[in-house]
Coordinates of C-alpha atoms and ligand atoms in Angstrom, one line a residue:
X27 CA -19.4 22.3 1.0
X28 CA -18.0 19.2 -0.8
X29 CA -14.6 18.1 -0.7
X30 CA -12.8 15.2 -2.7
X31 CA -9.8 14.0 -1.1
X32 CA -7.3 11.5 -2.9
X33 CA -3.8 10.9 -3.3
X34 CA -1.4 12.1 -6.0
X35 CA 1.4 9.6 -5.7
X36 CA 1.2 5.8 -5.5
X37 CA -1.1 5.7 -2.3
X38 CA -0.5 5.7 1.4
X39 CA -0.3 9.6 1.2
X40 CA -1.8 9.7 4.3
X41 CA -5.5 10.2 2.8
X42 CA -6.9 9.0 6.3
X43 CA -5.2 11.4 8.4
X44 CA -6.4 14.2 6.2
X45 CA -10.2 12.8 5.8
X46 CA -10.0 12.6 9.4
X47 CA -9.0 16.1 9.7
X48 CA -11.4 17.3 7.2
X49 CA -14.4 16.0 8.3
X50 CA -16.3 16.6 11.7
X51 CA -19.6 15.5 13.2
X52 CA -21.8 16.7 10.2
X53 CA -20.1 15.2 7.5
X54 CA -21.6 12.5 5.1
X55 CA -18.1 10.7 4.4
X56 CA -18.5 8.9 0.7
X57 CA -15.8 5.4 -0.7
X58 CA -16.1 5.4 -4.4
X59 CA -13.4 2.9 -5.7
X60 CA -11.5 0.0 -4.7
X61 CA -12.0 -2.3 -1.6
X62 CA -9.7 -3.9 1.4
X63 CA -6.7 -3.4 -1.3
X64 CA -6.9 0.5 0.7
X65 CA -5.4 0.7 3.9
X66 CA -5.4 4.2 5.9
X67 CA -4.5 4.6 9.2
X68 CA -5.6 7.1 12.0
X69 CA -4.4 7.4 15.3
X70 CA -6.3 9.7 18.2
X71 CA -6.0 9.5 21.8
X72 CA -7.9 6.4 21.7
X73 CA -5.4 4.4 20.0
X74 CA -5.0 3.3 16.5
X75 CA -7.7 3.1 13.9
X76 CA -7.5 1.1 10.1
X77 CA -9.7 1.9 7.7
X78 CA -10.5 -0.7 4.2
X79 CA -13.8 -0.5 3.2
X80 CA -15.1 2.5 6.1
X81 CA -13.7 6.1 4.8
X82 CA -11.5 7.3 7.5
X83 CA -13.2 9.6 9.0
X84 CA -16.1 7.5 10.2
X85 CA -14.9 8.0 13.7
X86 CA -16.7 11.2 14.1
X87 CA -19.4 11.5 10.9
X88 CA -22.8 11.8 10.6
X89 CA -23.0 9.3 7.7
X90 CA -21.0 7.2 5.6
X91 CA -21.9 6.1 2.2
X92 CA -19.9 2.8 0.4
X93 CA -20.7 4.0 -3.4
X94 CA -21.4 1.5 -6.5
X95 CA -18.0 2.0 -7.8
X96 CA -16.7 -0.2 -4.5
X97 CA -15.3 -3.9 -4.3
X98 CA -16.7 -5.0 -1.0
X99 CA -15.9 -8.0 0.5
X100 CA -19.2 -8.4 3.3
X101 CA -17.1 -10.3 6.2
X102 CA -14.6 -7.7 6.0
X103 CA -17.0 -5.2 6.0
X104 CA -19.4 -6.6 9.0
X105 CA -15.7 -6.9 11.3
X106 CA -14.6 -3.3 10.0
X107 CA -18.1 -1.7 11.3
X108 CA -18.5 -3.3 14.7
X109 CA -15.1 -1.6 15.3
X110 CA -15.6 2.1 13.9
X111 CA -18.9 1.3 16.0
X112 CA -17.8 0.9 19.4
X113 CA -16.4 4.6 19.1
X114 CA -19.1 6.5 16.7
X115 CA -22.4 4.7 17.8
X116 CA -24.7 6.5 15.7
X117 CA -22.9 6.3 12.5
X118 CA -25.6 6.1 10.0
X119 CA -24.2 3.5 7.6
X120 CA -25.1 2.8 3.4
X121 CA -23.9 0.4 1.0
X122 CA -24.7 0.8 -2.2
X123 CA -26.6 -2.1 -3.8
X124 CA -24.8 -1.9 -6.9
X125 CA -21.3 -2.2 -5.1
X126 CA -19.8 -5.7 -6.3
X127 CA -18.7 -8.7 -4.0
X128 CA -15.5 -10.2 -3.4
X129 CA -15.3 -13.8 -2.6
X130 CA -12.9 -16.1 -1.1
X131 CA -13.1 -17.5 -4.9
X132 CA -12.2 -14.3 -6.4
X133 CA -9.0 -14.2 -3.6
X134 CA -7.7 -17.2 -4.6
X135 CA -7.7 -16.4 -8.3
X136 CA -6.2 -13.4 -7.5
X137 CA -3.1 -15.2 -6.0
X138 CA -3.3 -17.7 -9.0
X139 CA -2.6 -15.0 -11.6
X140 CA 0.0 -13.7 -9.4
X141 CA 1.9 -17.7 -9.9
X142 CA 1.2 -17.4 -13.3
X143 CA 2.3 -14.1 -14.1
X144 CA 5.9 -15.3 -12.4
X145 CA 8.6 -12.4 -13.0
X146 CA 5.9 -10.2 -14.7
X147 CA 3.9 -9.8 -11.0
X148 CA 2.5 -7.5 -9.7
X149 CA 2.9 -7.4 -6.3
X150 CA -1.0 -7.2 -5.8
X151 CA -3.0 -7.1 -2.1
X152 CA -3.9 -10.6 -2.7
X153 CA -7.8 -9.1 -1.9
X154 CA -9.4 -10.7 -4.3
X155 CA -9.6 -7.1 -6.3
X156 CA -8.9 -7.9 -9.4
X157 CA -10.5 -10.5 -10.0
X158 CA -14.1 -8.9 -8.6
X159 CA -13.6 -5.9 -11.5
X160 CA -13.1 -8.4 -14.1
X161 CA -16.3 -10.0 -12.6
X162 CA -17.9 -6.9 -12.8
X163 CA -17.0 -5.9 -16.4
X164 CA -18.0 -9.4 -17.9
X165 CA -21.3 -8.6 -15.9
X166 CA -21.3 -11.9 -14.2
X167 CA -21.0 -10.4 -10.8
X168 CA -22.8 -10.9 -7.5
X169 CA -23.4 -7.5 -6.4
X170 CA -24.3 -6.5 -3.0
X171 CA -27.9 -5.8 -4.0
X172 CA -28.0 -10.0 -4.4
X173 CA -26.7 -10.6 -1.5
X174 CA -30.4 -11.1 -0.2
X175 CA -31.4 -14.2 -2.3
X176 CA -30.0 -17.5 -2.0
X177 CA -30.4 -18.9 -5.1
X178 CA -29.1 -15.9 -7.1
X179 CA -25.5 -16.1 -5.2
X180 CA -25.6 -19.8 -5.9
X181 CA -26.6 -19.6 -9.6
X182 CA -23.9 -16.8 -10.2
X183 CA -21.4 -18.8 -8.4
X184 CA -21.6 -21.8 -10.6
X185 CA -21.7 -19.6 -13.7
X186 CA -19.0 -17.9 -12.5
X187 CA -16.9 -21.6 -12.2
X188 CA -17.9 -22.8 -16.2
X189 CA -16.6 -19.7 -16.8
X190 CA -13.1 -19.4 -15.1
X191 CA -12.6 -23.2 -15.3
X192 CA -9.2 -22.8 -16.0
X193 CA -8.2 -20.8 -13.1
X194 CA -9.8 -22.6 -10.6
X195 CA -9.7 -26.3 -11.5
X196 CA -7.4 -27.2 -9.1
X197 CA -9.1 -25.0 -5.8
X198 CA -11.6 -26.3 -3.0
X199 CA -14.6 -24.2 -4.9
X200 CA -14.8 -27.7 -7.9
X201 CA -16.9 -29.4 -5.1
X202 CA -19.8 -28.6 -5.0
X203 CA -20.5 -28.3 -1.3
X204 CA -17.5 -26.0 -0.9
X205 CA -19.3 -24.2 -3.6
X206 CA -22.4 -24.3 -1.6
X207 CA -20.9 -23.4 1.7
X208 CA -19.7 -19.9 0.1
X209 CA -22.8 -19.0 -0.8
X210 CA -24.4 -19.8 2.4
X211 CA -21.7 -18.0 4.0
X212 CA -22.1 -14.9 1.8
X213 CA -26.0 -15.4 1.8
X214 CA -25.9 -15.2 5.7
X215 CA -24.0 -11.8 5.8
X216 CA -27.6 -10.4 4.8
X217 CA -28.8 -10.2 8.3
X218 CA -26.4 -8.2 9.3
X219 CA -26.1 -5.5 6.3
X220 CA -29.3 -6.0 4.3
X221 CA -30.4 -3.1 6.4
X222 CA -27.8 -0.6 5.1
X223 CA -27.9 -1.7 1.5
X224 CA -30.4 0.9 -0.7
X225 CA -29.3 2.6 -4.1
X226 CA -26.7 5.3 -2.7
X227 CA -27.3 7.5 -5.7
X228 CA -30.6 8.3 -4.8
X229 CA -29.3 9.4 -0.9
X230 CA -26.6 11.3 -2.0
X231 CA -28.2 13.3 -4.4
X232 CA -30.9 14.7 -2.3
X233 CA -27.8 15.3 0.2
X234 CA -26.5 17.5 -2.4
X235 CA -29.5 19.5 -2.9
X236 CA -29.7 19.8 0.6
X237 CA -26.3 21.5 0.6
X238 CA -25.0 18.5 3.3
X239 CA -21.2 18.6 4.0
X240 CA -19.9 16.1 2.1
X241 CA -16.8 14.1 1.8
X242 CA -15.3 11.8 -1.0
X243 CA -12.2 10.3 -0.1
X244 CA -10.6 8.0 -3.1
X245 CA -9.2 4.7 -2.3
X246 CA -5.3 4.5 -3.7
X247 CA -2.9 6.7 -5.5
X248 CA -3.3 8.5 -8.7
X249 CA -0.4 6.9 -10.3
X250 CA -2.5 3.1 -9.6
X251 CA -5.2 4.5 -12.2
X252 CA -6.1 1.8 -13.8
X253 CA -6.0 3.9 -17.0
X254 CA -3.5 6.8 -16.2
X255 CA -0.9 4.9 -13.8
X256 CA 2.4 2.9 -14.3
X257 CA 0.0 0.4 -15.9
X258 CA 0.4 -2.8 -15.5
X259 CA 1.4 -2.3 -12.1
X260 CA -1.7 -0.2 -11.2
X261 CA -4.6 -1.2 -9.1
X262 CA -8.2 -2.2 -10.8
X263 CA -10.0 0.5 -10.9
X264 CA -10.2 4.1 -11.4
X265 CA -8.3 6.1 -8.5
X266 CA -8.6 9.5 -10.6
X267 CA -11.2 12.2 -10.0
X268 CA -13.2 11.6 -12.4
X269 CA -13.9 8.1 -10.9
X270 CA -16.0 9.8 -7.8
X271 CA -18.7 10.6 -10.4
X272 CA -18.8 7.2 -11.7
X273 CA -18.6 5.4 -8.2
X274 CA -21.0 7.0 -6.9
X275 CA -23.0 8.6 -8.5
X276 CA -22.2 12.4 -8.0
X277 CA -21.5 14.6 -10.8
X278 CA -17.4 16.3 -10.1
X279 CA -19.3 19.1 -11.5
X280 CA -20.8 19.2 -7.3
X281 CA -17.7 19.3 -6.0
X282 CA -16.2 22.6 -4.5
X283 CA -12.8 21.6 -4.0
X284 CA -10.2 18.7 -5.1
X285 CA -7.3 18.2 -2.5
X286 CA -4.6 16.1 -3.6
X287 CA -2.9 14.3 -0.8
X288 CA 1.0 13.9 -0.9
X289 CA 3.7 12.8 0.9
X290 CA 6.8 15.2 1.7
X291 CA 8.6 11.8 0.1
X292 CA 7.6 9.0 -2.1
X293 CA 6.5 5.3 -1.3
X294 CA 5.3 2.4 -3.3
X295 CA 4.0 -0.9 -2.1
X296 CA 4.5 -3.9 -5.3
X297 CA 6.1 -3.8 -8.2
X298 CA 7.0 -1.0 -10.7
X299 CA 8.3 2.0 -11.6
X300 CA 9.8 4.2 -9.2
X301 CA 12.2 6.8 -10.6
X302 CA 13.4 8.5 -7.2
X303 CA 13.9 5.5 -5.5
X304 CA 16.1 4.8 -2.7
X305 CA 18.3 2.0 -2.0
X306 CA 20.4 0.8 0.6
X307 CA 20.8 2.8 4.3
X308 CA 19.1 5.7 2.9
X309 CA 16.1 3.7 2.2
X310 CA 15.8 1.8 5.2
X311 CA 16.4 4.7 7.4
X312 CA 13.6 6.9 6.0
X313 CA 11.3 3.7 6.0
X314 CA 12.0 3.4 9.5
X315 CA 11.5 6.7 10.8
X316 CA 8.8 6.9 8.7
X317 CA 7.2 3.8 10.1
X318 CA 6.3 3.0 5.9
X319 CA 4.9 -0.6 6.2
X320 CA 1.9 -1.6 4.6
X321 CA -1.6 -0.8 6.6
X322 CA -3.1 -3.6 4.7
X323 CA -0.4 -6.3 3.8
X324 CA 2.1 -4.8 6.5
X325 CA 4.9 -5.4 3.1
X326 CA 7.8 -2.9 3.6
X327 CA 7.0 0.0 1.6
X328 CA 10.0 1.2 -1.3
X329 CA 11.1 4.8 -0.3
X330 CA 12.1 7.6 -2.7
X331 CA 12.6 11.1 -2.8
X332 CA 9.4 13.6 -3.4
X333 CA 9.3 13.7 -7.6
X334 CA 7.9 16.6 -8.6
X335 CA 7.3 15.8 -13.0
X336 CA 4.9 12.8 -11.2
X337 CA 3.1 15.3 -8.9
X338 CA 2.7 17.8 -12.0
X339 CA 1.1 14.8 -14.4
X340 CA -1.5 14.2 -11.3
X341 CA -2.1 17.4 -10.5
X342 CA -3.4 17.9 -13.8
X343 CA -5.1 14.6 -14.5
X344 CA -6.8 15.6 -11.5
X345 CA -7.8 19.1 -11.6
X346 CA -6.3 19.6 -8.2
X347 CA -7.5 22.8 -6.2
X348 CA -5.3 23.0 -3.0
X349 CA -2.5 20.0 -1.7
X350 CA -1.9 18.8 1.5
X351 CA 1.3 18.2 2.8
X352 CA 1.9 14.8 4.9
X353 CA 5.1 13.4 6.9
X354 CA 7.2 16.7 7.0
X355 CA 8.2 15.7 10.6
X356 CA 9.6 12.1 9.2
X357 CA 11.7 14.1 6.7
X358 CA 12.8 16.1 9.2
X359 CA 15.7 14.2 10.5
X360 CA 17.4 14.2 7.1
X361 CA 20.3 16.3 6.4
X362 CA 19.8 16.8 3.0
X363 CA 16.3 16.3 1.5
X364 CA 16.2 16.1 -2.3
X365 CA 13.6 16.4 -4.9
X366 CA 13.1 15.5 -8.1
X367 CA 12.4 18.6 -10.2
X368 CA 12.7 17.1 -13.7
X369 CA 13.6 13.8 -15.3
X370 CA 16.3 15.4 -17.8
X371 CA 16.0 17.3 -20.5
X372 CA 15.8 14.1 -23.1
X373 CA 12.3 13.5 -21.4
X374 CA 9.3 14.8 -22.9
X375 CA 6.5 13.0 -21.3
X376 CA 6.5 12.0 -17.5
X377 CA 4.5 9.0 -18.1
X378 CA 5.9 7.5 -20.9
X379 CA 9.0 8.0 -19.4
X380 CA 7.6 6.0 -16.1
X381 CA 6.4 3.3 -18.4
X382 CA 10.1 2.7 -19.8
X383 CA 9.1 4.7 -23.2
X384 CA 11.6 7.5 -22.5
X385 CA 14.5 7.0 -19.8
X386 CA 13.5 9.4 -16.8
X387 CA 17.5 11.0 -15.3
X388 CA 16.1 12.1 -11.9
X389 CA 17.6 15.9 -11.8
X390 CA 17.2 16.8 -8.1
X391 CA 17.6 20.2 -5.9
X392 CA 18.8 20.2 -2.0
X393 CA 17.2 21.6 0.6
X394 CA 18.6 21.5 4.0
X395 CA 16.6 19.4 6.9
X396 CA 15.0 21.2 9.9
X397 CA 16.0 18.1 12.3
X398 CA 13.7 16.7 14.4
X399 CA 10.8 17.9 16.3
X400 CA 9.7 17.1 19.7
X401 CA 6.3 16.3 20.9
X402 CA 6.0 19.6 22.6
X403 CA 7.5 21.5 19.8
X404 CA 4.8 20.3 17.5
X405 CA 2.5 21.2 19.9
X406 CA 3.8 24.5 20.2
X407 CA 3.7 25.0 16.5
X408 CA -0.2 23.5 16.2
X409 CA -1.3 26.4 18.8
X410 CA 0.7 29.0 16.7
X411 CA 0.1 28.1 13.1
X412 CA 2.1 28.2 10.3
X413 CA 4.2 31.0 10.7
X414 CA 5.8 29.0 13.2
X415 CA 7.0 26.2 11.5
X416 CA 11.1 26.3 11.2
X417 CA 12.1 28.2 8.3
X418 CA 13.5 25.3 6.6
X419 CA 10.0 23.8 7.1
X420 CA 8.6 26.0 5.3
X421 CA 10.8 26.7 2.2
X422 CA 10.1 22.6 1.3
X423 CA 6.6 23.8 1.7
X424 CA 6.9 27.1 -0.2
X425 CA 9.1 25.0 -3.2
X426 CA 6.8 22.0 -3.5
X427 CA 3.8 25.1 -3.9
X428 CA 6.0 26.8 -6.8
X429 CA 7.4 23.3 -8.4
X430 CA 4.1 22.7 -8.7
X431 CA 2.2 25.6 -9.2
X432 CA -1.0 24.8 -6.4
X433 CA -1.1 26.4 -3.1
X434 CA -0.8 24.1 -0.1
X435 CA -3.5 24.9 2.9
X436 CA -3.0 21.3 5.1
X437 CA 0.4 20.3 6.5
X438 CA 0.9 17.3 8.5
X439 CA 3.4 17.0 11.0
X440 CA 3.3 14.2 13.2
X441 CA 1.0 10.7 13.3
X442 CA -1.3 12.0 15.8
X443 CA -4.9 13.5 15.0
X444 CA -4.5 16.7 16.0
X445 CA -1.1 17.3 14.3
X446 CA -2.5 19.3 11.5
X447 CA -2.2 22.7 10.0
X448 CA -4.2 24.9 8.2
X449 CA -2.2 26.9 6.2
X450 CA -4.5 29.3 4.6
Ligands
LIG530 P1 -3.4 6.4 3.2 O1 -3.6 5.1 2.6 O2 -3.1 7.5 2.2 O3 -4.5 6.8 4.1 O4 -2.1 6.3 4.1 P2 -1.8 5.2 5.2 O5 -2.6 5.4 6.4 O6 -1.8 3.9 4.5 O7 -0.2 5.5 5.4 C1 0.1 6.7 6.0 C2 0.8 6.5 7.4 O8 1.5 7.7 7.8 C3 -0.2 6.1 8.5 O9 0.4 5.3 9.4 C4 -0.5 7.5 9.1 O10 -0.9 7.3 10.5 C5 0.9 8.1 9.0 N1 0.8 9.6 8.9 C6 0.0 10.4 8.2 N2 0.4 11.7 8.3 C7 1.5 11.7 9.1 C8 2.4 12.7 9.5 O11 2.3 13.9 9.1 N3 3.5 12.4 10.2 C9 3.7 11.1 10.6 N4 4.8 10.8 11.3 N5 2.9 10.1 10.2 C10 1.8 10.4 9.5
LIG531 P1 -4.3 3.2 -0.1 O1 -5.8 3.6 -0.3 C1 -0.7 1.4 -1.7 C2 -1.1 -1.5 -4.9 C3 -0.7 -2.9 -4.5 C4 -0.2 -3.4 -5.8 C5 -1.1 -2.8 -6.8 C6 -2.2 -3.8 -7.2 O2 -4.0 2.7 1.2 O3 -3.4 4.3 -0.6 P2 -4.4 -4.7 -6.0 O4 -4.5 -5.6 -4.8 O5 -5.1 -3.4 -5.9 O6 -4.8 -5.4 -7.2 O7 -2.8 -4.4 -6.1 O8 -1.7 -1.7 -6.2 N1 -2.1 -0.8 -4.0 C7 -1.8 0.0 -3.1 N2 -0.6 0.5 -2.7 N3 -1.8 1.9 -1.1 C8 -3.0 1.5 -1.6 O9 -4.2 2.0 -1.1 C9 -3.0 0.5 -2.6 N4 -4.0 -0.2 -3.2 C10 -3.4 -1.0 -4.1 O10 0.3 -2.8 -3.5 O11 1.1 -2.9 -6.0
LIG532 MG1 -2.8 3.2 2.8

């Protein structure tokens, strides 16, 4: 069976959790986009986990599997995996050789641009992620593959300077032995992952013919598309479905079913749009009791209400098969939970109106809260399933799975690993 798992709003959907869930001791888990900018959290009786560059449910695979289409920055990498290690021992690890390296140069230029661009920011990781796609597209990149020879990191280093001479002028990388000391540094991180680097197509592809349980989890939000999102405030890559194929390798042809991740509300970390936003009280009491902080940059996450012409546009985009449903417990506690079922009737296009084309009016329903839940109460409900959800519970379910015409078969209802439902 092959899953693809990724989010349908503007990430932290809870992806993790639900990867986590998903997967089990068989499972070859696959990261085809992005880098460290991805944060997901997962929290088990053993405490709590982060994920950037590791798909989150390396605690208990067989395999994992970094694909081509990543931005992989190696220190971050090599501290990530002695982590995941100490609990999943024989995690079988691969990087793909194609995957393209971050730098401490390309971090710095990313919080460069961010000066630059002043009031026009936007609100980026300050990961260097950027920066390493641009690298990538001029083809001037180091790319994991090179990782093993000296003199290639140094030679692509310096091209690298001539060419963004301008942007980097004023930083520590214009002398040469700081220059030097990079690539030593970067050269060095070969001992400890030259092992696990190999062309990942090549494994994945037998996996497939071998009918392996297999696991794609997309890095970010739909709506951070690089192509389909509230561009300019996106992220740098493709977060879409169609990007597994290109990140890795495998055709979305392979793939038996696309789960789009959302959350009962809305968040966004950064600048842009955000028609359902909440200000005020409102906001900062459902960012507190849904604990929405950054995993990455720890920024307070913006808060909104659940906005249903968004989740429509990314179902599509997507080819979504089945959602799951994340948070309901945080939601819980509200009296009246809204949502977004249509931007007015002077809006045609949900984008276009998210990119300030046409002016989205937010037209929202009510639904009353089901308070909140205990620890044992959710316990309860995990033994016995859906069915015994509170009834108000389940109407937001039922009305999310109509609004948006795709039958919901995960609900999450607390932080904790085990807090998950099946629905069908
Ligand atoms: P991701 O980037 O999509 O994987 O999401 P993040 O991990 O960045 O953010 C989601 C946060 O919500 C994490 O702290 C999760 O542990 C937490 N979380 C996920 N599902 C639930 C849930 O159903 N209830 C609660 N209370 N927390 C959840
Ligand atoms: P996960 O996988 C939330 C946002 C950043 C910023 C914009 C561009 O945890 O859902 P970048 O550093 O990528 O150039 O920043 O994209 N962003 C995310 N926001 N969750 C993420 O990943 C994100 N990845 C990037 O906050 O607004
Ligand atoms: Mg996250």
């Amino acid at each position: 069976m092959i899953k693809l798992i990724l989010g349908l709003q503007f990430g932290d959907e809870g992806k993790g959790k639900i990867t986590d869930f998903v997967s089990n001791e068989k499972s070859i888990l696959v990261r085809y986009n992005g880098g460290t900018n991805a944060g997901h959290t997962v929290v088990t009786d053993k405490g709590k986990f982060k994920f950037h560059l590791l798909p989150a449910g390396s605690l208990r695979a067989k395999s994992v599997v970094l694909g081509n289409g990543m931005v992989i920055d190696p220190a971050a990498f090599i501290d990530e995996l002695k982590e995941i290690q100490k609990e999943n021992l024989s995690l079988d690890v691969r990087i793909s050789s194609a995957a393209c390296v971050v730098t401490d140069m390309h971090k710095y230029i990313d919080r460069e641009q961010e000066k630059i661009r002043g009031d026009m920011k936007i609100g980026t990781t300050s990961h260097g992620i950027g920066p390493t796609y641009e690298e990538k597209y001029s083809r001037n990149s180091i790319r994991i593959g090179d990782l093993s020879d000296l003199g290639i990191i140094q030679r692509k280093l310096k091209l690298i300077r001539e060419i963004r001479y301008s942007e980097i002028k004023n930083s520590p990388y214009m002398n040469d032995d700081e220059l030097m000391k990079m690539a030593a540094n970067l050269h060095r991180t070969w001992e400890t992952i030259g092992k696990y680097v190999c062309r990942t197509e090549s494994f994945l592809m037998d996996a497939v013919k071998k009918h392996e349980d297999m696991i794609f989890e997309g890095g970010h939000g739909s709506l951070l598309d690089i192509d389909f999102g509230t561009y300019p405030y996106v992220t740098s890559s493709n977060t879409i479905s169609g990007a597994m194929h290109t990140g890795s390798g495998v055709s979305l042809r392979k793939v038996d079913s696309i789960i789009g991740v959302v959350k009962a509300y809305t968040s966004r970390v950064g600048e842009g749009p955000f028609p359902t936003e909440l200000h005020g009280t409102e906001a900062e009491e459902l960012r507190a009791a849904g604990g929405e902080y950054g995993t990455t940059t720890g920024r307070p996450r913006r808060v909104g209400w659940l906005d249903i012409p968004l989740l429509r546009y990314t179902a599509e985009l997507n080819d979504i098969d089945q959602l799951a449903i994340t948070k309901l417990d945080v939601l819980g506690s509200t009296k009246k939970i809204k949502i977004c079922t249509s931007y007015g009737k002077n809006v045609i296009n949900p984008i276009n109106a998210l990119l300030g084309k046409e002016k989205p009016e937010p037209q929202y329903i009510e639904l009353d809260g089901w308070g909140n839940l205990s620890d044992e109460e959710i316990q309860q409900m995990i033994k016995r399933g859906y069915s015994s959800l509170p009834e108000k519970m389940r109407n937001y379910v039922e009305t999310v799975e109509k609004l948006v015409n795709i039958p919901v078969s995960i609900i999450s209802i607390g932080q904790i690993r085990g807090s998950t439902i099946q629905k069908n």
